[in-house]
XYZ file of C-alpha atoms in Angstrom:
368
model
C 26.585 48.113 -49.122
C 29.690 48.105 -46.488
C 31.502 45.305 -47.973
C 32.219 42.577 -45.673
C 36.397 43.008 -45.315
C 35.489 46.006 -43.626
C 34.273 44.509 -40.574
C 37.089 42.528 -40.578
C 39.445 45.362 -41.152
C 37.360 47.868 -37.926
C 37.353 44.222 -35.796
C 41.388 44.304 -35.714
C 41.772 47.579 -35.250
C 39.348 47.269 -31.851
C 41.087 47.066 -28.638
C 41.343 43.287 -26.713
C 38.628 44.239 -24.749
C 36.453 44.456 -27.159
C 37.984 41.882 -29.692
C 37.145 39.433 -26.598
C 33.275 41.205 -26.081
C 32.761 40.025 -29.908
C 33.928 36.657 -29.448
C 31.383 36.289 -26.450
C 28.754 38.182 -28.857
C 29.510 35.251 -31.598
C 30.134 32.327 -29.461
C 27.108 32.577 -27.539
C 25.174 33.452 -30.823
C 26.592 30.012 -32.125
C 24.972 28.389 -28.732
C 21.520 30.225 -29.313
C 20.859 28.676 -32.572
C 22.474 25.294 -31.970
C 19.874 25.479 -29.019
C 16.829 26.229 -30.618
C 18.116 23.418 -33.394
C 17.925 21.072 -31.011
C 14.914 22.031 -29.250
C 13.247 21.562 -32.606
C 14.575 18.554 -32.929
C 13.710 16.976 -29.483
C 10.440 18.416 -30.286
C 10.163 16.143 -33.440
C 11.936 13.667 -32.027
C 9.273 13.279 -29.143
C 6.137 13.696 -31.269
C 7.315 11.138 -33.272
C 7.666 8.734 -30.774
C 4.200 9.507 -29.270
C 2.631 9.244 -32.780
C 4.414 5.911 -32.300
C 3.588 5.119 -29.390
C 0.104 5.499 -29.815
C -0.352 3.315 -33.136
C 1.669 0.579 -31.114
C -0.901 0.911 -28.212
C -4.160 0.612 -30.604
C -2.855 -2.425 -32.448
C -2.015 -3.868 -28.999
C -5.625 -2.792 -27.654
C -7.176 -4.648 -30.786
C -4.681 -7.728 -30.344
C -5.591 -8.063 -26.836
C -9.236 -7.682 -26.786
C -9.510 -10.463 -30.065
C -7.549 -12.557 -27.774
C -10.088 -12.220 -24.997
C -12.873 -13.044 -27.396
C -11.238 -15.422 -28.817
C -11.342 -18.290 -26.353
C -13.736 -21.264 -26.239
C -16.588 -20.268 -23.794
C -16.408 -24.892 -22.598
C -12.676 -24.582 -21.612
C -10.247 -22.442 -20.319
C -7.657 -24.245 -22.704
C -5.879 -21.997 -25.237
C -7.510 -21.611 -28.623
C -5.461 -21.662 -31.713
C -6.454 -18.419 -32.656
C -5.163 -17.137 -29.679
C -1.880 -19.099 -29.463
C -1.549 -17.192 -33.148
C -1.828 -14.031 -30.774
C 0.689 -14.640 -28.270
C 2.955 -15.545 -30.542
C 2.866 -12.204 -32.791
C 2.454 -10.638 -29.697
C 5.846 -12.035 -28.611
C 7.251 -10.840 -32.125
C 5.807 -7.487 -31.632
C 7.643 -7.004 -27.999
C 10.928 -8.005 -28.432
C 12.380 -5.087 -27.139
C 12.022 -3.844 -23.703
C 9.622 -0.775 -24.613
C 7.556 -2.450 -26.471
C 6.704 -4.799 -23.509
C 6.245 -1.706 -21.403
C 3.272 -0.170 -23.738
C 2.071 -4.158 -24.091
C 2.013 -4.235 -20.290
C 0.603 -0.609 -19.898
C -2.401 -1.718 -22.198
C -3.251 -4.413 -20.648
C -3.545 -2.922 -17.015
C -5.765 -0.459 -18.825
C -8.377 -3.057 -20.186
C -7.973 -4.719 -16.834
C -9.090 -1.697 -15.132
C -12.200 -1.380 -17.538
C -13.182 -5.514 -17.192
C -13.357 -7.771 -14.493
C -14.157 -11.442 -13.704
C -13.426 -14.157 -16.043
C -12.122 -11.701 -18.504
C -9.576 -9.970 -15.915
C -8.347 -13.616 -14.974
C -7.543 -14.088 -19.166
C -5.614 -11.205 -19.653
C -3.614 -12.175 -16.363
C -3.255 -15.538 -17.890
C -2.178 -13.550 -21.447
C 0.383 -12.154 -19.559
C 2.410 -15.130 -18.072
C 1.858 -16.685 -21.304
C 4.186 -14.044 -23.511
C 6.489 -14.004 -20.628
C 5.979 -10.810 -19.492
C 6.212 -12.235 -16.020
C 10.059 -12.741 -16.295
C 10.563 -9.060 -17.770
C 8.742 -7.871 -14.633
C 10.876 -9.851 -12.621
C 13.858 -8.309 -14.514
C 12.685 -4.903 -13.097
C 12.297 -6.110 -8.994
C 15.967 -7.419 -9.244
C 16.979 -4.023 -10.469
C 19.703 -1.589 -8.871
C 17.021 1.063 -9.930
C 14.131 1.797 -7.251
C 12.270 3.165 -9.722
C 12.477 -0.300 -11.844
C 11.909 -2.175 -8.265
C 9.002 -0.339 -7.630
C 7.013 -0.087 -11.018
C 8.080 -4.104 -10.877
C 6.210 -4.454 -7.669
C 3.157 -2.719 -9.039
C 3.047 -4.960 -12.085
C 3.153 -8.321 -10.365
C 0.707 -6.693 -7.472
C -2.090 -5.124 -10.659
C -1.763 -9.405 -12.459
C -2.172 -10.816 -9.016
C 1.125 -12.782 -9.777
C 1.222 -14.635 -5.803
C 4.412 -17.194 -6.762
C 7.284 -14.685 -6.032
C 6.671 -13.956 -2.358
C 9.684 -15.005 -1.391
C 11.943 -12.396 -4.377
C 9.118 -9.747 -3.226
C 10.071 -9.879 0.513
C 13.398 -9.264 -0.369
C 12.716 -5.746 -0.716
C 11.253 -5.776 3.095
C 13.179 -3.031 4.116
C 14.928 -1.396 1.149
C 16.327 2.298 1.362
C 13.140 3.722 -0.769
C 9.898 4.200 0.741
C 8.230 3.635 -2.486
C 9.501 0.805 -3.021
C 8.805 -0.759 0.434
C 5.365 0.738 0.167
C 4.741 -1.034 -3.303
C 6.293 -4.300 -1.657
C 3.694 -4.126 1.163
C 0.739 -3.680 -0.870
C 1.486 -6.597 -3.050
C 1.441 -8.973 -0.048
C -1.600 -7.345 1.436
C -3.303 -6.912 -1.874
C -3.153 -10.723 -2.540
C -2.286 -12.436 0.724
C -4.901 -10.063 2.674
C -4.375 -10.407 6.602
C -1.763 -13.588 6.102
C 0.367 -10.856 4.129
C 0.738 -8.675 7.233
C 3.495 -11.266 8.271
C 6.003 -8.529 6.892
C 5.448 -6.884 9.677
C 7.379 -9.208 12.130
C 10.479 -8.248 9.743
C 10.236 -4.794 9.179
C 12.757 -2.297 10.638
C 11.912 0.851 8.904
C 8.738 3.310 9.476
C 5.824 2.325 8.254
C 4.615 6.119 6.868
C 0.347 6.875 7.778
C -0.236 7.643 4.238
C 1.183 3.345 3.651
C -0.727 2.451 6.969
C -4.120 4.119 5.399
C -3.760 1.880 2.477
C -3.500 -1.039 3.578
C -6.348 -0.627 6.035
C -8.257 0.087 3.037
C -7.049 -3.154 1.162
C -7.805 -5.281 3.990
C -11.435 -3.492 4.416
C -11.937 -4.281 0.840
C -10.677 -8.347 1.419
C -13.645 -10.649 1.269
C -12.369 -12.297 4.089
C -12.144 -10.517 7.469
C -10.382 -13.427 9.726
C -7.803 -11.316 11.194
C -4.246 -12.622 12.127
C -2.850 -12.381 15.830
C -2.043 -9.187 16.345
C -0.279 -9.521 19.960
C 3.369 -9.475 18.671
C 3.178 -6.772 16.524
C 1.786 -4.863 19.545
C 5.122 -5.577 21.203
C 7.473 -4.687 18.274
C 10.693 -2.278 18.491
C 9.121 -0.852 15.610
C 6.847 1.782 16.500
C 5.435 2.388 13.336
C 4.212 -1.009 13.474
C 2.881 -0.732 17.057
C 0.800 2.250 15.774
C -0.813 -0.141 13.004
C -1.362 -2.580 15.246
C -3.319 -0.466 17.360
C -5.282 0.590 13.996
C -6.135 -2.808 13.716
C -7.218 -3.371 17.008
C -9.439 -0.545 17.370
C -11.071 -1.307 13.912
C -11.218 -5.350 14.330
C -12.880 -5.216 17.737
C -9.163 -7.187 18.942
C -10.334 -7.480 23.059
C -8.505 -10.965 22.521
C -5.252 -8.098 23.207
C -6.158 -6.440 26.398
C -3.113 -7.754 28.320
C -1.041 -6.156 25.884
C -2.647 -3.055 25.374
C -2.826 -2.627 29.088
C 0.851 -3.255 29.100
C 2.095 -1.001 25.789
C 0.192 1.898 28.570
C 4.083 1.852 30.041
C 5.654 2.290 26.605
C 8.336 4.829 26.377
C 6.974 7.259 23.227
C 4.298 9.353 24.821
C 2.244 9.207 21.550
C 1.762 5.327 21.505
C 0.196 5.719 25.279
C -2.222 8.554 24.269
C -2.915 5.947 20.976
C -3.297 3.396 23.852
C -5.557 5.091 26.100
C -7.817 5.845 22.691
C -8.076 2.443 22.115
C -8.879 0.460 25.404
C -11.534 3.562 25.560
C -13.096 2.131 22.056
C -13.041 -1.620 23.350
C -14.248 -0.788 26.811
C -11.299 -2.265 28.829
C -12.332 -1.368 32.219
C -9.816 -3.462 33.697
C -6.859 -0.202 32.732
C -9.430 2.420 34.280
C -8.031 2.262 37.873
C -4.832 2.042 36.748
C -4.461 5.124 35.347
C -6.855 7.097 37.786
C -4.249 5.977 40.307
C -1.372 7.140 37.997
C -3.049 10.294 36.679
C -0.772 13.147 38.798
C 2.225 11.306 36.860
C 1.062 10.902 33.473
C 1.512 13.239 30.643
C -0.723 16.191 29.940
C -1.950 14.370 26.150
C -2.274 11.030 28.352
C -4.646 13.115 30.815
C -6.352 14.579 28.264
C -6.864 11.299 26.455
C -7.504 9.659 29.907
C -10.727 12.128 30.768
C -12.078 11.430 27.283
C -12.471 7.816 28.068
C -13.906 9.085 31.576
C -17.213 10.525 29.966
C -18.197 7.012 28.578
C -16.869 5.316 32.115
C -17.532 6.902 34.661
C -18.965 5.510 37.480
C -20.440 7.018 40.801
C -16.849 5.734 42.849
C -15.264 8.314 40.494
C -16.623 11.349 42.050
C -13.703 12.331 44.522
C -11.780 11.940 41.795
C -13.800 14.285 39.211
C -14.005 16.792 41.911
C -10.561 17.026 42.388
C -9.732 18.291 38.781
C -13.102 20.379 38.098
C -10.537 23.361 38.736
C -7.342 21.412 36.765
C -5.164 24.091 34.990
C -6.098 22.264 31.557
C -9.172 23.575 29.888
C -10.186 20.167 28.044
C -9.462 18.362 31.469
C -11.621 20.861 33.903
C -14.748 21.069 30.784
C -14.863 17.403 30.685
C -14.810 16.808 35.044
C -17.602 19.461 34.895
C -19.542 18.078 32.441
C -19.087 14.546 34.527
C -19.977 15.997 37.712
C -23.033 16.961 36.338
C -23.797 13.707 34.942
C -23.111 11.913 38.276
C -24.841 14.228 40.478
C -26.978 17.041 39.551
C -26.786 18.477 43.241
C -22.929 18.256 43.415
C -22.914 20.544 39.948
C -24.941 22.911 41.803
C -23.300 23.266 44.731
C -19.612 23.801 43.502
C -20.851 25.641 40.669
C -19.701 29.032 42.780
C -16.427 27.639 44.049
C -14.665 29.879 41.784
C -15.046 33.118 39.680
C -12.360 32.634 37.088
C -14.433 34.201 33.757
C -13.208 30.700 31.667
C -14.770 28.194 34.652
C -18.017 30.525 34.964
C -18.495 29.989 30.886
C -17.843 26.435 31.045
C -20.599 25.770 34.182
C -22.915 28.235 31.960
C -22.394 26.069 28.888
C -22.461 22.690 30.720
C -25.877 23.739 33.130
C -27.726 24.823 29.678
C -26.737 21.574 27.639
């Protein structure tokens, strides 16, 4: 065996250069295994702590559910056996992640139950002041506290902190203001929409497609005036709005539909056109016949769609006029009007041009 001074001896003979390659070799050896010590130990670490975890959320399960079954059936008083359980259940969460698993448990037998039972582990909650750790979280520098706060006191229907919960109106963090917004909606329905006279940042589709479904889901469908939000600076909220009228039936509106038709963003007039289309507002047709040369192509577009469920024989000049518009949507849908209002008219300018995409579209429209 090469006895170990030997190395030592070769090592300080070396040049620098490689003196300083087997310092790098030894150093980063060192790293290596102090790596993969404390990989193993994380690993430990974390399995321990789910093995933990997961013995603290069974004997919270059990505590909860004898609590539930607990009560007296005549009353909704507290028993004494369950007072004994919010007490140890207040030992048990003394420190901050223990409420979290408590509160994690019980949002998981609330989704499973519902009814009398889902109203007594609400009640369980406020009683071993849980509440006030939640509110802890919504007062928070952290979004990600604010919003997981929000979600808690939206999932135990806790309606006294409005006023803290509007606070958060127009924070920085999207998920946060979307979390603020479905509280309110989820529990105040149609009188929670009152947020929207305060907002000044974007309401995103995938937020405006939940709380349509929220309110769809509310047992009550008495819908709150709608007319200001049509006029807000906020343009995310003047696209809700005009959700909410289309889907709510909101003719009550038609003066200020008819009016947002002059709004500067393009998009909300197309939106516009759309919905004064769905409620039959006749009284916007002439309008923008008369306007049509200036309007936008999408406004056009939108404006011949509402044409095939309003036309009316006065309309024919005007159908004529575009059966040969540049647009292909625009000229298939005159055609297919033209036709509707007089068969003989269809005929006869059926030849007036020989453009292959016009000759398609009369062949399509004549056999349909």
């Amino acid at each position: 065996m090469i006895p170990f001074n030997y190395f030592i001896e070769l090592f300080k003979e070396s040049d620098l250069i490689v003196e300083l390659v087997w310092i790098f070799i030894g150093i980063l050896f060192f790293l290596v295994i102090t790596v993969i010590i404390y990989l193993k130990y994380l690993r430990s670490t974390l399995r321990r702590n789910e093995k933990s975890k997961n013995k603290l959320e069974k004997e919270f399960e059990t505590a909860v559910i004898t609590y539930l079954y607990s009560g007296d059936d005549n009353t909704e008083e507290i028993s004494s056996d369950q007072q004994v359980i919010i007490e140890e259940l207040k030992k048990e969460t003394s420190k901050a992640y223990r409420k979290d698993i408590l509160i994690g448990t019980m949002l998981k037998l609330d989704y499973e139950i519902s009814g009398e039972m889902a109203a007594a582990i609400n009640k369980l909650y406020i009683q071993i002041g849980l509440k006030e750790y939640t509110l802890s979280k919504i007062k928070s520098r952290k979004w990600n506290l604010i919003a997981e706060g929000l979600r808690e006191l939206t999932l135990f229907e806790v309606a006294e902190v409005q006023h803290l919960v509007k606070e958060h109106i127009n924070h920085p963090k999207s998920e946060v203001r979307s979390q603020m917004q479905l509280y309110l909606v989820n529990l105040f329905h149609f009188k929670g929409l009152d947020f929207l006279n305060e907002i000044k940042t974007p309401i995103s589709e995938w937020d405006q497609i939940q709380l349509l479904e929220v309110l769809q889901l509310s047992k009550t469908q008495e819908i709150s005036d709608i007319s200001s939000w049509l006029k807000s600076p906020n343009e995310s909220v003047v696209f809700f709005s005009l959700k909410l009228a289309k889907i709510y039936n909101q003719y009550i509106v038609k003066e200020e539909l008819i009016a947002l038709l002059q709004h500067p963003n393009v998009n909300v007039r197309v939106e516009v056109i759309h919905v004064i289309n769905h409620l039959d507002i006749i009284e916007a047709k002439l309008d923008l016949k008369n306007n049509f040369n200036i309007l936008e192509l999408e406004e056009q577009i939108a404006f011949f769609t509402m044409m095939e469920s309003t036309y009316e024989l006065d309309d024919k000049p005007f159908i004529v006029d575009n059966i040969l518009n540049p647009n292909f949507e625009i000229k298939f849908a005159a055609i297919k009007i033209l036709k509707k209002i007089s068969l003989d008219d269809f005929n006869t300018f059926k030849d007036i041009s020989i453009d292959p995409e016009f000759i398609k579209i009369i062949n399509y429209v004549e056999s349909n």
